[in-house]
mmCIF file of C-alpha atoms and ligand atoms in Angstrom:
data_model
loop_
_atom_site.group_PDB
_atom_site.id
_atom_site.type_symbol
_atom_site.label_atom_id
_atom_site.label_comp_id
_atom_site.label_asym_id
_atom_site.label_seq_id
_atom_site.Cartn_x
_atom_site.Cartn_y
_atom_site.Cartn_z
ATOM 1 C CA UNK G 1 -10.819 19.547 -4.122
ATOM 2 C CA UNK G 2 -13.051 16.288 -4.527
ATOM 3 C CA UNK G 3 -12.088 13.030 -4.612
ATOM 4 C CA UNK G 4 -10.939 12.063 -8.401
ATOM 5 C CA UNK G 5 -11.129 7.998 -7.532
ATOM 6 C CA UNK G 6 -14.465 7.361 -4.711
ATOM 7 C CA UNK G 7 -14.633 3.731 -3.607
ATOM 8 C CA UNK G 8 -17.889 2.909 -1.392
ATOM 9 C CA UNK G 9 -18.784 0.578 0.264
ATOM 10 C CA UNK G 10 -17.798 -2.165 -2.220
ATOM 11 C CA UNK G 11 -18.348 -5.829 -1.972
ATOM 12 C CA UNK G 12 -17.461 -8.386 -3.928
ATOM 13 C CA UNK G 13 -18.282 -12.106 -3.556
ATOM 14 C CA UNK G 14 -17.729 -15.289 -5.640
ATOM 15 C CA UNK G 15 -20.041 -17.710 -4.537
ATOM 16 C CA UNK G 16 -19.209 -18.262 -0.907
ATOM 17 C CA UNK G 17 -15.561 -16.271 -1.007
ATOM 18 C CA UNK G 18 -15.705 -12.444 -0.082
ATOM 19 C CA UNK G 19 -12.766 -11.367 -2.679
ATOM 20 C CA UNK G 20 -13.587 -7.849 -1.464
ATOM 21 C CA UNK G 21 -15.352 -6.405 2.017
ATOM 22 C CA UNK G 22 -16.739 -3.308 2.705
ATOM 23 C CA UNK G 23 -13.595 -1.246 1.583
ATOM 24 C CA UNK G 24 -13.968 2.510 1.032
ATOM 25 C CA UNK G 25 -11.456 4.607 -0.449
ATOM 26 C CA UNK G 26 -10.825 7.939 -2.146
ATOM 27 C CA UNK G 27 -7.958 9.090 -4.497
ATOM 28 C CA UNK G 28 -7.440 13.200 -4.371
ATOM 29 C CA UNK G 29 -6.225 14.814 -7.575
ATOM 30 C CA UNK G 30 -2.364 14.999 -8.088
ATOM 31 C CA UNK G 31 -1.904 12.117 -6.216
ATOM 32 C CA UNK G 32 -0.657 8.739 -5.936
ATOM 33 C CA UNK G 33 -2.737 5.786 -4.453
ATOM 34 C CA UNK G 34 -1.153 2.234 -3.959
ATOM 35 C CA UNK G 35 -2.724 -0.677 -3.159
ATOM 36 C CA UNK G 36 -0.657 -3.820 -1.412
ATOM 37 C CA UNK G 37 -1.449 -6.957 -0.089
ATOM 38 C CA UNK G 38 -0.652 -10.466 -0.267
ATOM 39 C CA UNK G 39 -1.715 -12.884 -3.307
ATOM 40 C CA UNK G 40 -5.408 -13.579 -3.793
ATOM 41 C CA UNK G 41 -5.995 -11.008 -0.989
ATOM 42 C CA UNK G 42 -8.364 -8.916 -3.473
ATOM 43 C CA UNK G 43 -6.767 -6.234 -5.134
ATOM 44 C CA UNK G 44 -7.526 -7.084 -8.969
ATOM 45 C CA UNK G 45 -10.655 -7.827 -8.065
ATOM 46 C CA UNK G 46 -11.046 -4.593 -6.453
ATOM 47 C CA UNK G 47 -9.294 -2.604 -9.615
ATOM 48 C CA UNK G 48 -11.638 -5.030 -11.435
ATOM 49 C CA UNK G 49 -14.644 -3.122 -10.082
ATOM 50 C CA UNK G 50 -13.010 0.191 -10.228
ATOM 51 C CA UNK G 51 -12.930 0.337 -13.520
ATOM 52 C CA UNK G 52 -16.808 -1.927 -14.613
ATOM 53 C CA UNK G 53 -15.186 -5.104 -15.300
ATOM 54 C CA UNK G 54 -16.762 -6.599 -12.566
ATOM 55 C CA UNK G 55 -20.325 -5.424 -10.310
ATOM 56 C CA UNK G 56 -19.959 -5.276 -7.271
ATOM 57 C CA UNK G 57 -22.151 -6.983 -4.826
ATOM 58 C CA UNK G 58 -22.554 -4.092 -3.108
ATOM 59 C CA UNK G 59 -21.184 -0.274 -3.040
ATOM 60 C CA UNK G 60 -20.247 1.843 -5.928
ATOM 61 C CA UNK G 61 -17.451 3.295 -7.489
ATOM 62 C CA UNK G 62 -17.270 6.557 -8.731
ATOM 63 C CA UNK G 63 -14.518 8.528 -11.572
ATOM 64 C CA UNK G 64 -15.102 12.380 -10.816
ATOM 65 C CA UNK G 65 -18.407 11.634 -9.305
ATOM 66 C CA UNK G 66 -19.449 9.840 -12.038
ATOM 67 C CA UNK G 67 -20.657 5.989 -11.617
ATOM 68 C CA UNK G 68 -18.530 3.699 -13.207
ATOM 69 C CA UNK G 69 -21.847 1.101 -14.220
ATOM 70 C CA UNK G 70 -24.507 3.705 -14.221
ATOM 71 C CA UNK G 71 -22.883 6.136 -16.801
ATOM 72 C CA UNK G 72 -19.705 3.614 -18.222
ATOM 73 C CA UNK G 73 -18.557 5.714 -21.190
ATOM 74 C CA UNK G 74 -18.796 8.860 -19.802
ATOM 75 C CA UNK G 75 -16.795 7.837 -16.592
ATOM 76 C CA UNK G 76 -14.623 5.827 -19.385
ATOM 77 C CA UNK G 77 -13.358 9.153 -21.080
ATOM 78 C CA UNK G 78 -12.043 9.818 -17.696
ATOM 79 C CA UNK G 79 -9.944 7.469 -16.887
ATOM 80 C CA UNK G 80 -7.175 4.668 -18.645
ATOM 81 C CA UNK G 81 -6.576 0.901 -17.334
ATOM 82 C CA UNK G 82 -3.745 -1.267 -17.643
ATOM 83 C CA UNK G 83 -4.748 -4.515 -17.064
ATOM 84 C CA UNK G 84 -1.954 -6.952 -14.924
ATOM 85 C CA UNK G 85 -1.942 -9.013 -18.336
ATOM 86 C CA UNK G 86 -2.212 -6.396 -20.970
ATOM 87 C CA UNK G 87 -3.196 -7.584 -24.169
ATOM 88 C CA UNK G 88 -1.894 -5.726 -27.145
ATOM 89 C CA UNK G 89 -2.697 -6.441 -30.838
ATOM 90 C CA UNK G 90 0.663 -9.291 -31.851
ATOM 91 C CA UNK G 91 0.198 -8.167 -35.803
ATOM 92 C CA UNK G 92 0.703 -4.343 -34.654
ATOM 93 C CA UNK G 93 3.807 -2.290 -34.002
ATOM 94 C CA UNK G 94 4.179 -0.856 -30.729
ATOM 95 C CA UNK G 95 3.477 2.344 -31.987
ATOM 96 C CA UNK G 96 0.649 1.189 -34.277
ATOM 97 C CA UNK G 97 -0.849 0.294 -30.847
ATOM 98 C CA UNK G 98 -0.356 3.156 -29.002
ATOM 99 C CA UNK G 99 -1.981 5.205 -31.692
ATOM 100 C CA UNK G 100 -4.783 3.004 -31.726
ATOM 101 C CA UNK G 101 -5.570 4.018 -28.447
ATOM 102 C CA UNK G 102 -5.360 7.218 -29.320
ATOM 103 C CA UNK G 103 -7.919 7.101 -32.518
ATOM 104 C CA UNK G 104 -10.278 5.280 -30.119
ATOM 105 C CA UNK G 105 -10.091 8.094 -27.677
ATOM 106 C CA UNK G 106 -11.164 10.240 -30.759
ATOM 107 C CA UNK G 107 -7.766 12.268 -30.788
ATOM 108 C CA UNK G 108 -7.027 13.908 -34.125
ATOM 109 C CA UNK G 109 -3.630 12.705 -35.597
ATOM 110 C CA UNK G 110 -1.989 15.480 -35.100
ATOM 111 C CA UNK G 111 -2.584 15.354 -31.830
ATOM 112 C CA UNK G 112 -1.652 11.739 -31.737
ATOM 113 C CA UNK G 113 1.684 12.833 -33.524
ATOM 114 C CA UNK G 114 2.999 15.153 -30.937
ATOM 115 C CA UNK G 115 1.762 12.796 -27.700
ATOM 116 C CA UNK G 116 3.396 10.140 -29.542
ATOM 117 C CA UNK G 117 6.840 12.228 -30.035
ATOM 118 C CA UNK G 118 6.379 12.698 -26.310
ATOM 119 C CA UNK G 119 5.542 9.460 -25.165
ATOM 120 C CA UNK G 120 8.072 7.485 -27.466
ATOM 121 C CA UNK G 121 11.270 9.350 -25.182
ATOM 122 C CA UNK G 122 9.995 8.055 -22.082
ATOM 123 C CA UNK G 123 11.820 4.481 -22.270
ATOM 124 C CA UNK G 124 14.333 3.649 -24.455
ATOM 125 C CA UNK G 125 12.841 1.679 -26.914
ATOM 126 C CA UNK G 126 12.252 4.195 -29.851
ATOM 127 C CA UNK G 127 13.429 1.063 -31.842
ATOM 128 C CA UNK G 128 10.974 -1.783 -30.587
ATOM 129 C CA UNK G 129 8.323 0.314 -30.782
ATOM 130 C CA UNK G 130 8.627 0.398 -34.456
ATOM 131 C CA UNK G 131 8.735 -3.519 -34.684
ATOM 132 C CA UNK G 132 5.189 -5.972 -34.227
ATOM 133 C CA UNK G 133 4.786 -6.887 -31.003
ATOM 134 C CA UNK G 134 4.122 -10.516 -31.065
ATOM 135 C CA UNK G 135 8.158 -10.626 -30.618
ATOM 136 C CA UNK G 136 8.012 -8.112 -27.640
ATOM 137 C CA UNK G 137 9.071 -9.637 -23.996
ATOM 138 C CA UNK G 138 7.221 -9.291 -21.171
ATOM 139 C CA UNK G 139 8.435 -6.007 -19.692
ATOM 140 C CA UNK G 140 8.069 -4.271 -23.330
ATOM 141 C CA UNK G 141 4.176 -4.826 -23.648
ATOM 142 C CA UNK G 142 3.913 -3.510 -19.994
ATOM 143 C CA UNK G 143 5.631 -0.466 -21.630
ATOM 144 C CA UNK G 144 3.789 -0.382 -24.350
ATOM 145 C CA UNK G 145 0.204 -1.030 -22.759
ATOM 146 C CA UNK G 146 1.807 2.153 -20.249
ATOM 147 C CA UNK G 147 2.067 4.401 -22.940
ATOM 148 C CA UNK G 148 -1.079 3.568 -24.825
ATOM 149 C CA UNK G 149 -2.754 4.442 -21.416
ATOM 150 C CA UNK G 150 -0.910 7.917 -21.539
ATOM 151 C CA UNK G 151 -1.758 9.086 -24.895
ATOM 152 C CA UNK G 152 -5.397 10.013 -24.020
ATOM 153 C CA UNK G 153 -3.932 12.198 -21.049
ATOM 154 C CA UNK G 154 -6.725 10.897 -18.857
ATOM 155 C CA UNK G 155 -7.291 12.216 -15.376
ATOM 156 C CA UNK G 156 -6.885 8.452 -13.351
ATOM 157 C CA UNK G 157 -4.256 6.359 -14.087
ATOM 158 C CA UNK G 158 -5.831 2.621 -13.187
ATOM 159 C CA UNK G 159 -3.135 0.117 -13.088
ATOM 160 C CA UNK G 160 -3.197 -3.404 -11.919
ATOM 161 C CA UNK G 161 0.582 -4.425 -10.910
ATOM 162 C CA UNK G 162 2.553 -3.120 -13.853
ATOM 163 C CA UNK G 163 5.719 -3.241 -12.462
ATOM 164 C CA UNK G 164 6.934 -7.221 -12.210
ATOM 165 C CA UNK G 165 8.574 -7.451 -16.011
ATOM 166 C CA UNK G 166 10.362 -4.143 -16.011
ATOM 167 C CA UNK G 167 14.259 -4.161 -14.869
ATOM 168 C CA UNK G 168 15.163 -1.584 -12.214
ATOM 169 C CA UNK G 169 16.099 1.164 -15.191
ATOM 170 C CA UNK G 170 13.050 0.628 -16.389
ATOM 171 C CA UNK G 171 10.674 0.947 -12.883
ATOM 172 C CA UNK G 172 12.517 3.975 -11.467
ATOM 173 C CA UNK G 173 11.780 5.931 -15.556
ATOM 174 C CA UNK G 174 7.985 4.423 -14.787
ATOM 175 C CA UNK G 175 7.434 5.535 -11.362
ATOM 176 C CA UNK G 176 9.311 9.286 -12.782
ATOM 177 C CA UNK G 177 6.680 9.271 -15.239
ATOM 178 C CA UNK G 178 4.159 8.524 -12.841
ATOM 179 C CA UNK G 179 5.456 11.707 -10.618
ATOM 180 C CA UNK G 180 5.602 13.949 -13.756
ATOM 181 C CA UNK G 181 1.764 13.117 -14.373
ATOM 182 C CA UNK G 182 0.498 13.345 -11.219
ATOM 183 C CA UNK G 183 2.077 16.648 -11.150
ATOM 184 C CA UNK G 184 -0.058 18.065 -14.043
ATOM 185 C CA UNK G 185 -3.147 17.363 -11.400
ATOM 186 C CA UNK G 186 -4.349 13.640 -12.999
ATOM 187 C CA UNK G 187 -4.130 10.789 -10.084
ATOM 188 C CA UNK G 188 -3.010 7.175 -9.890
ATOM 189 C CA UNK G 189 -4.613 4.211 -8.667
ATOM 190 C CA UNK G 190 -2.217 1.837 -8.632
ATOM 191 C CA UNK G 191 -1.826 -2.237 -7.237
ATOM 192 C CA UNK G 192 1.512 -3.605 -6.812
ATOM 193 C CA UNK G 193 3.403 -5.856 -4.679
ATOM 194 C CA UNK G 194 6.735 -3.841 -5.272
ATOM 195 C CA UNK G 195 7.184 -1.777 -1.690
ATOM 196 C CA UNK G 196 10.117 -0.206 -1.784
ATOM 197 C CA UNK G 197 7.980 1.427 -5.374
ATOM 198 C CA UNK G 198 5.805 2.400 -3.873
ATOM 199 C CA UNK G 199 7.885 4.369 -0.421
ATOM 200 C CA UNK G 200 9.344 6.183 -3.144
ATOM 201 C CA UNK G 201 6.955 7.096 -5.482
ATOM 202 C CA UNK G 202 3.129 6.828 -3.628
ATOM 203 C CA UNK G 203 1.795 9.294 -2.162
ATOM 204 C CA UNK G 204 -0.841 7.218 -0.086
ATOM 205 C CA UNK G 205 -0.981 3.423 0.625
ATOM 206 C CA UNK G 206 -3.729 0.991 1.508
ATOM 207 C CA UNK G 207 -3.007 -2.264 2.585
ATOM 208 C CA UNK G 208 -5.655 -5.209 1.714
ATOM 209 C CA UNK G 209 -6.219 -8.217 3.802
ATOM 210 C CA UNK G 210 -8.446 -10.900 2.478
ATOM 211 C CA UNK G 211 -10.646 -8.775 0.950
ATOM 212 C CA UNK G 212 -10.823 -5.975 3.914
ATOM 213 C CA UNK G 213 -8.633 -2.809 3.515
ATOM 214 C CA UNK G 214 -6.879 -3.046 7.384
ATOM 215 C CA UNK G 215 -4.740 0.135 6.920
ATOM 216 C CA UNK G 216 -4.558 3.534 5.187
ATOM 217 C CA UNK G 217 -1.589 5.673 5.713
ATOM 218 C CA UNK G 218 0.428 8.690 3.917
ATOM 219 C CA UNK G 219 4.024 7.761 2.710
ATOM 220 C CA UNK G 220 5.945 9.860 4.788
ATOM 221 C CA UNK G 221 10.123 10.183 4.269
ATOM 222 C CA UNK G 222 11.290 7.539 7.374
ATOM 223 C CA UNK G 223 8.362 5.314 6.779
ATOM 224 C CA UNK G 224 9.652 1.549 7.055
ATOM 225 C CA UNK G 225 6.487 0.047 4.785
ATOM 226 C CA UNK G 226 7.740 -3.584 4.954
ATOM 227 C CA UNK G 227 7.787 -3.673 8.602
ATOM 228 C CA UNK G 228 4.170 -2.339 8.837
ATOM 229 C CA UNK G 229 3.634 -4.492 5.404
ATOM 230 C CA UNK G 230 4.797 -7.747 7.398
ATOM 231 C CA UNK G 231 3.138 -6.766 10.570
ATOM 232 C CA UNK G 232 -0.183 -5.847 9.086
ATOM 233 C CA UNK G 233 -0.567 -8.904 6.878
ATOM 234 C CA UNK G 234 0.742 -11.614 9.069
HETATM 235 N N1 ATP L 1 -13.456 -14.962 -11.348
HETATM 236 C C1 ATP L 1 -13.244 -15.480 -10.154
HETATM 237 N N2 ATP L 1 -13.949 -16.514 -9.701
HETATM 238 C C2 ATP L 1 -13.771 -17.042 -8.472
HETATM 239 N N3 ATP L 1 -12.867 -16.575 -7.584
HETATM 240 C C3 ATP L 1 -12.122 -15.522 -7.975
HETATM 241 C C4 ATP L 1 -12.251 -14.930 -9.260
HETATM 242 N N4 ATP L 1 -11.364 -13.893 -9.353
HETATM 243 C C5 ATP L 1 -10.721 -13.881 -8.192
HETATM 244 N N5 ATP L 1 -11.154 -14.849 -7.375
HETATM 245 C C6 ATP L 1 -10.685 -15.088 -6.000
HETATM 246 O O1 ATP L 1 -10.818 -13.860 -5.296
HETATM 247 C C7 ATP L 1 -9.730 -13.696 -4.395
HETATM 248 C C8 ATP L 1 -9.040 -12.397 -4.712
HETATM 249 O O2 ATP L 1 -8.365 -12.525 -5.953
HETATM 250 P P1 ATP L 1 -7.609 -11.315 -6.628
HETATM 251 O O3 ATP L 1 -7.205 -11.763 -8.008
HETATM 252 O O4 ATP L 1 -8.451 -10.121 -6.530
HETATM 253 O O5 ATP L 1 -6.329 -11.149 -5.692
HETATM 254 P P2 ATP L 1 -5.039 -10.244 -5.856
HETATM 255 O O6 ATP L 1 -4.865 -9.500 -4.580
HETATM 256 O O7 ATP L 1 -5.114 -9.465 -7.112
HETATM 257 O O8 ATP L 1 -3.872 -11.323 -5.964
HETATM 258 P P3 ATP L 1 -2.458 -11.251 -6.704
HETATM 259 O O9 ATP L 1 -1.533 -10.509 -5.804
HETATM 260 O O10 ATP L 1 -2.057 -12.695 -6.846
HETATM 261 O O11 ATP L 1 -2.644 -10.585 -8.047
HETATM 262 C C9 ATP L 1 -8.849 -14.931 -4.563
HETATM 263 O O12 ATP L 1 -9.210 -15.851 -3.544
HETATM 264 C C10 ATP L 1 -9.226 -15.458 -5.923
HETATM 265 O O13 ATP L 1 -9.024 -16.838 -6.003
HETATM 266 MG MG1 MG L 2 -3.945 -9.328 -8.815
#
């Protein structure tokens, strides 16, 4: 099956820094891809690129063999992003926003109805979602930027370290959800610093060193990630 995620080649500089070096990856469908590495060692910048926030120097990126800066909306329709600082409308309700996202995907509201009776089970917070949230905390717009992502049932999952506000309920429900939609053939591309997330949930993981990806290996069942984490990076 081809790749649903193809990273070439890509290159990223700011002025004299290299944020991001030659790295090539692919992400297969029904799979999870996670991307680790130490602070400032390139991974938003890379997801930055990914998803034509950012040009790359050099390389391309491609969603379903479509490029991300050549053809942006169509590769757009493929794919949903959640940023590492999601910003969600303060005068909406959680649900307002997630149905938003749905309108702008060009989902008819019946449609948007039953996703949203689906997506509103995933987390407990049936409740909050109905209120505005400017009075959300942290780990509740993470949820709620998640599940605006979901409602367009895209085939790549894009998201930039979503994991750091959510309480350990909360991650184990998100990286569920994560298996359940893989499972239905869409893929993940996913950047966190959370490893023992990503031994149980990834299904692949790439570790980034300033800038360069140094090592690419399959999450297998006695895989000790820290060690090779800490001996990789160090
Ligand atoms: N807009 C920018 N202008 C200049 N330098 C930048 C810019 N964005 C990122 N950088 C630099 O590029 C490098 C990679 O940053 P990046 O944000 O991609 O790292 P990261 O792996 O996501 O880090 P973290 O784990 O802290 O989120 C860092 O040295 C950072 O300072
Ligand atoms: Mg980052």
């Amino acid at each position: 099956m081809s790749d649903i995620l193809q990273i070439k080649s890509v290159t990223k500089k700011f002025g004299n820094l290299v944020a991001v070096n030659d790295v090539s990856l692919s992400v297969k469908p029904g799979t999870i891809y996670a991307l680790i590495g130490p602070n400032g060692s390139g991974k938003t910048t890379l997801v930055n690129c990914v998803v034509g926030l950012l040009r790359p120097d050099v390389g391309e990126v491609n969603i379903k063999g479509v490029n991300i800066l050549e053809k942006p909306v169509v590769a757009k329709h493929l794919f949903s992003y959640v940023s590492d600082n999601p910003a969600i409308y303060p005068y909406l309700s959680g649900e307002e926003f997630i149905r938003l996202s749905g309108k702008l995907h060009g989902l008819s509201e019946s449609v948007i109805d039953t996703r949203f009776s689906e997506l509103k089970k995933i987390f407990p917070m049936a409740d909050i979602l109905e209120t505005r949230t400017e009075s959300y905390s942290r780990g509740n717009i993470e949820k709620t930027a998640f599940l605006s992502a979901l409602i367009s049932h895209p085939e790549l999952l894009v998201i930039d370290e979503p994991i750091v506000g959510l309480d350990t309920a909360s991650v184990e429900i998100f990286g569920r959800s994560l298996r359940r939609f893989v499972k239905q053939g869409s893929s993940v591309f996913i950047s966190t610093h959370t490893l023992s997330f990503v031994e149980k949930f990834a299904d692949t993981v790439g570790i980034i060193r300033n800038g360069t990806l140094v090592k690419e290996i399959p999450i297998g069942p006695k895989i000790n990630l820290e060690d090779i984490y800490l001996k990789t990076t160090s």
